[in-house]
Amino acid sequence: MALLLAARPSVQVRLWSAFEENHRILRETRENQRFLPGVMLPDRVELTTQEAAATDGADLWITAIPTIHLRSTIRRFAAFATPQTAVLSLTKGIEAETFLRPSEILSEILGTDRLAVLSGPSHAEEVARGMPTSVAVSAQEAGLAEWIQSLLSSERFRIYTNSDRIGVELAGALKNVIGIAAGISDGLGYGDNAKSALLTRGLTEMTRFSTHYGAQSETFHGLAGMGDLITTCFSRHGRNRWLGEQLGRGLSLDAILASTRLAVEGVNTCRSVHDRCRNDGLEMPITSEVYRVLFEGKTPRQAVTDLMHRLPRAEQI
Ligand code: 13P
């Protein structure tokens, strides 16, 4: 996002790092060697680790913090926010203990309602390399989504506005769980039929769950829904699909998590959504089986068998 903004000469961009060491490397090399090797940050992107300097006079804050670290990280900025602070959230998850969406956490801690969310098929490594990408932006405040659309759109980054903030945000979180299921299927050596069925029935349960919490079903046919689901389930470099693939190959969750520093959002989202479904009596068969594989030691093969045998068999949309 810093690169997209830096392409606009009239926009001043500051990039805040949570870690001194990352900041030092970025300062010396202008390159995020771990996550975006080969992509150089222009000099006009100012780098800082200071919350006050990062936010001083800013018209828009953009946050891309994994859900598990969002609350503790954003607390560092609370003293610099006002009710007029506009924030765009890129985080795709649900807080495990509270079932809050990222924009709700931001609103609670920063004390602003000027929240927007961006979601859709948008792997950072492709956006950063200027590959065509389309996403959806949603905000409650009239005009905020349109302003962000005009600020961030480019010939390689197309933004649609969508008035369904709950749907855009929940779709971005829930697709990660189906992404794990798709990876499990890959790890077991299954083919296109299995994965397409997972996507289709996965989208059905994502929609069922989200509309129960106030989302619009149409959102799930769009970029934040179907669009991101396809990217996550078919991507070679997707984190959630990768984790699922390791599970399908027989590795344990602990071993997989110990082998990576990547934030794999679907793990906690699955726990949180599964707990909600149980409380609210919602049927989420794929999410439930992913939960059992992740947290109850069920074998992926048994999970697939149970999904194939479950009733009812009439296609419920
Ligand atoms: P994955 O890394 O699981 O694909 O998630 C990234 C994402 O949300 C792409 O839009």
Short mmCIF file of C-alpha atoms and ligand atoms in Angstrom, two decimals:
data_model
loop_
_atom_site.label_atom_id
_atom_site.label_comp_id
_atom_site.label_asym_id
_atom_site.label_seq_id
_atom_site.Cartn_x
_atom_site.Cartn_y
_atom_site.Cartn_z
CA MET A 1 0.00 0.00 0.00
CA ALA A 2 2.92 2.31 0.68
CA LEU A 3 4.11 1.66 -2.87
CA LEU A 4 0.68 2.46 -4.33
CA LEU A 5 0.54 5.72 -2.42
CA ALA A 6 4.14 6.60 -3.21
CA ALA A 7 3.24 6.61 -6.89
CA ARG A 8 1.17 9.75 -6.23
CA PRO A 9 3.49 12.78 -6.09
CA SER A 10 0.98 14.81 -4.04
CA VAL A 11 0.77 12.20 -1.25
CA GLN A 12 3.23 12.05 1.63
CA VAL A 13 3.73 8.44 2.79
CA ARG A 14 5.15 7.18 6.07
CA LEU A 15 5.76 3.53 6.77
CA TRP A 16 5.85 2.47 10.42
CA SER A 17 7.68 -0.68 11.52
CA ALA A 18 6.91 -2.44 14.78
CA PHE A 19 10.44 -3.84 15.04
CA GLU A 20 13.71 -1.87 15.25
CA GLU A 21 15.66 -4.55 13.41
CA ASN A 22 13.23 -4.66 10.44
CA HIS A 23 13.30 -0.89 10.36
CA ARG A 24 17.11 -0.80 10.28
CA ILE A 25 17.30 -3.26 7.39
CA LEU A 26 14.58 -1.39 5.50
CA ARG A 27 16.42 1.87 6.04
CA GLU A 28 19.72 0.48 4.82
CA THR A 29 18.46 -1.52 1.86
CA ARG A 30 15.03 0.01 1.03
CA GLU A 31 13.93 -3.59 0.54
CA ASN A 32 11.71 -5.93 2.61
CA GLN A 33 14.00 -8.88 1.99
CA ARG A 34 11.90 -11.40 3.86
CA PHE A 35 8.47 -10.76 2.38
CA LEU A 36 9.01 -8.70 -0.78
CA PRO A 37 12.49 -9.46 -2.11
CA GLY A 38 13.41 -7.46 -5.20
CA VAL A 39 10.85 -4.72 -4.58
CA MET A 40 12.52 -1.40 -3.76
CA LEU A 41 10.80 1.23 -1.62
CA PRO A 42 11.14 4.68 -3.19
CA ASP A 43 13.07 7.25 -1.15
CA ARG A 44 9.94 9.32 -0.76
CA VAL A 45 8.45 6.69 1.56
CA GLU A 46 9.54 7.93 5.01
CA LEU A 47 10.43 5.16 7.45
CA THR A 48 9.83 5.39 11.17
CA THR A 49 9.35 3.33 14.32
CA GLN A 50 7.84 6.29 16.19
CA GLU A 51 4.07 6.26 16.58
CA ALA A 52 3.90 10.04 17.00
CA ALA A 53 5.97 10.72 13.88
CA ALA A 54 4.05 8.15 11.85
CA THR A 55 0.65 9.66 12.61
CA ASP A 56 1.46 13.38 12.88
CA GLY A 57 -1.03 15.25 10.67
CA ALA A 58 -1.97 12.08 8.75
CA ASP A 59 -5.26 12.15 6.80
CA LEU A 60 -5.45 8.36 6.72
CA TRP A 61 -3.95 5.53 8.78
CA ILE A 62 -3.61 2.18 6.98
CA THR A 63 -3.18 -0.87 9.23
CA ALA A 64 -1.95 -4.25 8.03
CA ILE A 65 -1.39 -6.02 11.34
CA PRO A 66 -2.16 -9.74 11.88
CA THR A 67 -5.30 -10.11 14.00
CA ILE A 68 -3.47 -11.79 16.87
CA HIS A 69 -1.19 -8.72 17.26
CA LEU A 70 -3.73 -6.05 16.31
CA ARG A 71 -4.99 -5.10 19.77
CA SER A 72 -1.58 -4.87 21.43
CA THR A 73 0.01 -3.05 18.49
CA ILE A 74 -2.73 -0.50 17.93
CA ARG A 75 -2.77 0.39 21.64
CA ARG A 76 0.58 2.10 20.99
CA PHE A 77 -1.27 4.53 18.70
CA ALA A 78 -4.31 5.21 20.90
CA ALA A 79 -2.88 8.44 22.34
CA PHE A 80 -2.51 9.91 18.83
CA ALA A 81 -6.04 9.17 17.56
CA THR A 82 -9.08 11.44 17.65
CA PRO A 83 -12.71 10.79 16.68
CA GLN A 84 -11.77 12.34 13.29
CA THR A 85 -8.99 9.83 12.58
CA ALA A 86 -9.77 7.85 9.41
CA VAL A 87 -8.43 4.27 9.40
CA LEU A 88 -8.30 1.72 6.59
CA SER A 89 -7.96 -1.87 7.80
CA LEU A 90 -6.36 -4.54 5.61
CA THR A 91 -6.47 -7.30 8.26
CA LYS A 92 -8.39 -10.46 7.35
CA GLY A 93 -9.32 -12.29 10.52
CA ILE A 94 -11.50 -12.45 13.64
CA GLU A 95 -10.17 -11.99 17.17
CA ALA A 96 -10.25 -15.43 18.78
CA GLU A 97 -11.36 -14.52 22.32
CA THR A 98 -13.84 -11.75 21.50
CA PHE A 99 -15.15 -12.63 18.02
CA LEU A 100 -14.53 -9.00 17.04
CA ARG A 101 -13.75 -8.04 13.45
CA PRO A 102 -10.52 -6.02 12.95
CA SER A 103 -12.43 -2.77 12.30
CA GLU A 104 -14.32 -3.26 15.56
CA ILE A 105 -11.05 -3.66 17.48
CA LEU A 106 -9.65 -0.52 15.82
CA SER A 107 -12.79 1.45 16.59
CA GLU A 108 -12.79 0.29 20.23
CA ILE A 109 -9.15 1.18 20.87
CA LEU A 110 -8.79 4.31 18.76
CA GLY A 111 -12.21 5.77 19.60
CA THR A 112 -13.06 6.61 15.99
CA ASP A 113 -15.96 5.44 13.81
CA ARG A 114 -14.24 6.57 10.63
CA LEU A 115 -13.31 3.01 9.71
CA ALA A 116 -12.95 1.47 6.26
CA VAL A 117 -12.01 -2.07 5.29
CA LEU A 118 -10.29 -3.33 2.14
CA SER A 119 -10.54 -6.94 1.04
CA GLY A 120 -10.37 -9.09 -2.07
CA PRO A 121 -7.83 -11.20 -3.98
CA SER A 122 -4.73 -9.18 -3.20
CA HIS A 123 -1.52 -11.05 -2.47
CA ALA A 124 0.93 -8.33 -1.47
CA GLU A 125 3.78 -9.73 -3.57
CA GLU A 126 1.63 -9.30 -6.71
CA VAL A 127 0.35 -5.82 -5.80
CA ALA A 128 3.91 -4.70 -5.02
CA ARG A 129 5.13 -5.92 -8.41
CA GLY A 130 2.44 -3.98 -10.25
CA MET A 131 0.36 -6.99 -11.32
CA PRO A 132 -3.31 -6.17 -11.99
CA THR A 133 -5.40 -6.50 -8.82
CA SER A 134 -9.03 -5.67 -7.97
CA VAL A 135 -10.41 -5.26 -4.46
CA ALA A 136 -13.45 -4.00 -2.56
CA VAL A 137 -13.48 -1.15 -0.03
CA SER A 138 -16.28 -0.56 2.42
CA ALA A 139 -16.96 2.13 5.03
CA GLN A 140 -19.96 3.17 7.05
CA GLU A 141 -19.29 6.89 6.70
CA ALA A 142 -20.69 8.38 3.50
CA GLY A 143 -17.90 9.33 1.11
CA LEU A 144 -15.03 7.63 2.97
CA ALA A 145 -14.88 4.54 0.73
CA GLU A 146 -15.08 6.74 -2.39
CA TRP A 147 -12.26 8.95 -1.11
CA ILE A 148 -10.06 5.90 -0.47
CA GLN A 149 -11.01 4.59 -3.90
CA SER A 150 -9.77 7.80 -5.54
CA LEU A 151 -6.64 7.87 -3.37
CA LEU A 152 -5.44 4.30 -4.00
CA SER A 153 -6.76 3.43 -7.47
CA SER A 154 -4.24 3.08 -10.28
CA GLU A 155 -4.04 1.43 -13.69
CA ARG A 156 -2.91 -1.73 -11.89
CA PHE A 157 -5.09 -1.50 -8.78
CA ARG A 158 -8.83 -1.32 -9.32
CA ILE A 159 -11.07 -0.60 -6.35
CA TYR A 160 -14.78 -1.21 -6.15
CA THR A 161 -16.80 0.25 -3.31
CA ASN A 162 -19.22 -2.01 -1.43
CA SER A 163 -21.65 -0.76 1.22
CA ASP A 164 -21.59 -4.08 3.14
CA ARG A 165 -18.75 -3.58 5.65
CA ILE A 166 -19.64 -6.63 7.73
CA GLY A 167 -19.75 -8.85 4.65
CA VAL A 168 -16.49 -7.55 3.16
CA GLU A 169 -14.68 -8.07 6.45
CA LEU A 170 -16.18 -11.46 7.35
CA ALA A 171 -15.58 -12.80 3.83
CA GLY A 172 -11.89 -11.92 4.14
CA ALA A 173 -11.67 -13.81 7.42
CA LEU A 174 -13.73 -16.89 6.58
CA LYS A 175 -12.08 -17.65 3.24
CA ASN A 176 -8.88 -18.43 5.15
CA VAL A 177 -10.54 -21.44 6.81
CA ILE A 178 -11.70 -22.78 3.44
CA GLY A 179 -8.16 -22.09 2.19
CA ILE A 180 -6.85 -24.48 4.85
CA ALA A 181 -9.40 -27.08 3.71
CA ALA A 182 -8.28 -26.64 0.09
CA GLY A 183 -4.66 -27.12 1.18
CA ILE A 184 -5.58 -30.29 3.06
CA SER A 185 -7.13 -31.59 -0.15
CA ASP A 186 -3.89 -30.81 -2.03
CA GLY A 187 -1.81 -32.47 0.68
CA LEU A 188 -3.91 -35.62 0.43
CA GLY A 189 -3.26 -35.65 -3.32
CA TYR A 190 -6.86 -34.97 -4.33
CA GLY A 191 -7.70 -33.16 -7.53
CA ASP A 192 -9.68 -30.35 -9.13
CA ASN A 193 -13.08 -31.90 -8.41
CA ALA A 194 -12.47 -32.01 -4.67
CA LYS A 195 -11.15 -28.48 -4.55
CA SER A 196 -13.97 -27.02 -6.63
CA ALA A 197 -16.50 -28.73 -4.36
CA LEU A 198 -14.74 -27.28 -1.30
CA LEU A 199 -14.83 -23.79 -2.78
CA THR A 200 -18.47 -24.01 -3.75
CA ARG A 201 -19.76 -25.53 -0.53
CA GLY A 202 -17.30 -23.38 1.42
CA LEU A 203 -18.76 -20.24 -0.10
CA THR A 204 -22.23 -21.48 0.86
CA GLU A 205 -21.29 -21.87 4.51
CA MET A 206 -19.36 -18.57 4.55
CA THR A 207 -22.51 -16.86 3.27
CA ARG A 208 -24.80 -18.67 5.71
CA PHE A 209 -22.63 -17.72 8.65
CA SER A 210 -22.11 -14.09 7.65
CA THR A 211 -25.70 -13.27 6.77
CA HIS A 212 -26.60 -14.51 10.26
CA TYR A 213 -24.35 -11.70 11.56
CA GLY A 214 -25.76 -8.99 9.31
CA ALA A 215 -23.82 -9.37 6.04
CA GLN A 216 -25.40 -9.19 2.57
CA SER A 217 -25.29 -12.44 0.57
CA GLU A 218 -24.40 -10.56 -2.67
CA THR A 219 -21.01 -9.64 -1.19
CA PHE A 220 -20.05 -13.32 -1.29
CA HIS A 221 -20.43 -13.36 -5.09
CA GLY A 222 -17.99 -10.47 -5.35
CA LEU A 223 -14.26 -9.79 -4.95
CA ALA A 224 -14.17 -10.07 -1.17
CA GLY A 225 -16.11 -13.37 -1.33
CA MET A 226 -15.64 -15.60 -4.36
CA GLY A 227 -12.70 -13.55 -5.64
CA ASP A 228 -10.51 -13.91 -2.58
CA LEU A 229 -11.64 -17.49 -2.01
CA ILE A 230 -10.29 -18.50 -5.42
CA THR A 231 -6.95 -16.77 -4.82
CA THR A 232 -6.55 -18.29 -1.38
CA CYS A 233 -7.51 -21.83 -2.38
CA PHE A 234 -5.49 -22.01 -5.60
CA SER A 235 -2.48 -19.85 -4.77
CA ARG A 236 0.98 -21.43 -4.81
CA HIS A 237 2.21 -18.96 -2.19
CA GLY A 238 -0.94 -18.63 -0.05
CA ARG A 239 -0.27 -19.11 3.67
CA ASN A 240 -3.55 -20.79 4.61
CA ARG A 241 -3.49 -23.21 1.68
CA TRP A 242 0.15 -24.00 2.48
CA LEU A 243 -0.66 -24.80 6.13
CA GLY A 244 -3.51 -27.05 5.03
CA GLU A 245 -1.22 -28.85 2.59
CA GLN A 246 1.21 -29.66 5.39
CA LEU A 247 -1.67 -31.03 7.50
CA GLY A 248 -2.81 -33.15 4.54
CA ARG A 249 0.71 -34.57 4.30
CA GLY A 250 0.48 -35.70 7.92
CA LEU A 251 2.32 -32.95 9.83
CA SER A 252 0.88 -31.75 13.14
CA LEU A 253 -0.32 -28.17 13.63
CA ASP A 254 2.36 -27.54 16.26
CA ALA A 255 5.13 -28.73 13.95
CA ILE A 256 3.84 -26.59 11.09
CA LEU A 257 3.51 -23.45 13.20
CA ALA A 258 6.98 -24.00 14.66
CA SER A 259 8.42 -24.05 11.15
CA THR A 260 7.12 -20.65 10.03
CA ARG A 261 6.97 -17.01 11.09
CA LEU A 262 4.06 -16.33 8.79
CA ALA A 263 0.74 -15.21 10.26
CA VAL A 264 -1.75 -17.89 9.20
CA GLU A 265 -5.03 -16.21 10.04
CA GLY A 266 -7.30 -19.17 9.28
CA VAL A 267 -6.17 -21.12 12.37
CA ASN A 268 -7.58 -18.71 14.96
CA THR A 269 -10.51 -17.72 12.74
CA CYS A 270 -11.50 -21.38 12.52
CA ARG A 271 -11.52 -21.71 16.32
CA SER A 272 -13.52 -18.55 16.77
CA VAL A 273 -16.08 -19.34 14.06
CA HIS A 274 -16.47 -22.92 15.24
CA ASP A 275 -17.26 -21.75 18.78
CA ARG A 276 -19.84 -19.29 17.44
CA CYS A 277 -21.52 -21.91 15.26
CA ARG A 278 -21.89 -24.23 18.21
CA ASN A 279 -23.44 -21.50 20.35
CA ASP A 280 -25.76 -20.23 17.61
CA GLY A 281 -26.69 -23.62 16.08
CA LEU A 282 -25.28 -22.74 12.64
CA GLU A 283 -24.17 -25.50 10.29
CA MET A 284 -20.61 -25.07 8.99
CA PRO A 285 -19.56 -28.61 8.03
CA ILE A 286 -16.24 -27.78 6.30
CA THR A 287 -15.18 -25.32 9.01
CA SER A 288 -16.11 -27.90 11.67
CA GLU A 289 -13.99 -30.60 10.03
CA VAL A 290 -11.04 -28.19 9.67
CA TYR A 291 -11.46 -27.43 13.39
CA ARG A 292 -11.33 -31.13 14.27
CA VAL A 293 -8.19 -31.64 12.19
CA LEU A 294 -6.51 -28.53 13.64
CA PHE A 295 -7.42 -28.92 17.30
CA GLU A 296 -8.78 -32.41 17.99
CA GLY A 297 -6.24 -34.60 16.22
CA LYS A 298 -8.68 -35.93 13.62
CA THR A 299 -6.94 -37.27 10.53
CA PRO A 300 -7.56 -35.32 7.32
CA ARG A 301 -8.62 -38.49 5.54
CA GLN A 302 -11.29 -39.21 8.16
CA ALA A 303 -12.49 -35.61 7.94
CA VAL A 304 -12.99 -35.99 4.18
CA THR A 305 -14.82 -39.31 4.65
CA ASP A 306 -17.16 -37.73 7.19
CA LEU A 307 -17.85 -34.77 4.89
CA MET A 308 -18.68 -37.13 2.03
CA HIS A 309 -21.12 -39.15 4.17
CA ARG A 310 -22.89 -36.35 5.96
CA LEU A 311 -26.59 -35.66 5.60
CA PRO A 312 -28.58 -33.95 4.17
CA ARG A 313 -27.63 -34.49 0.56
CA ALA A 314 -30.06 -32.02 -0.99
CA GLU A 315 -28.03 -29.02 -2.15
CA GLN A 316 -28.80 -26.20 0.25
CA ILE A 317 -27.70 -22.79 -0.92
P1 13P B 1 -3.27 -16.39 1.86
O1 13P B 1 -1.84 -16.08 2.12
O2 13P B 1 -3.80 -17.50 2.69
O3 13P B 1 -3.55 -16.68 0.38
O4 13P B 1 -4.10 -15.06 2.20
C1 13P B 1 -3.70 -13.87 1.56
C2 13P B 1 -4.85 -13.13 1.02
O5 13P B 1 -5.77 -12.82 1.73
C3 13P B 1 -4.86 -12.81 -0.43
O6 13P B 1 -5.94 -12.01 -0.80
#
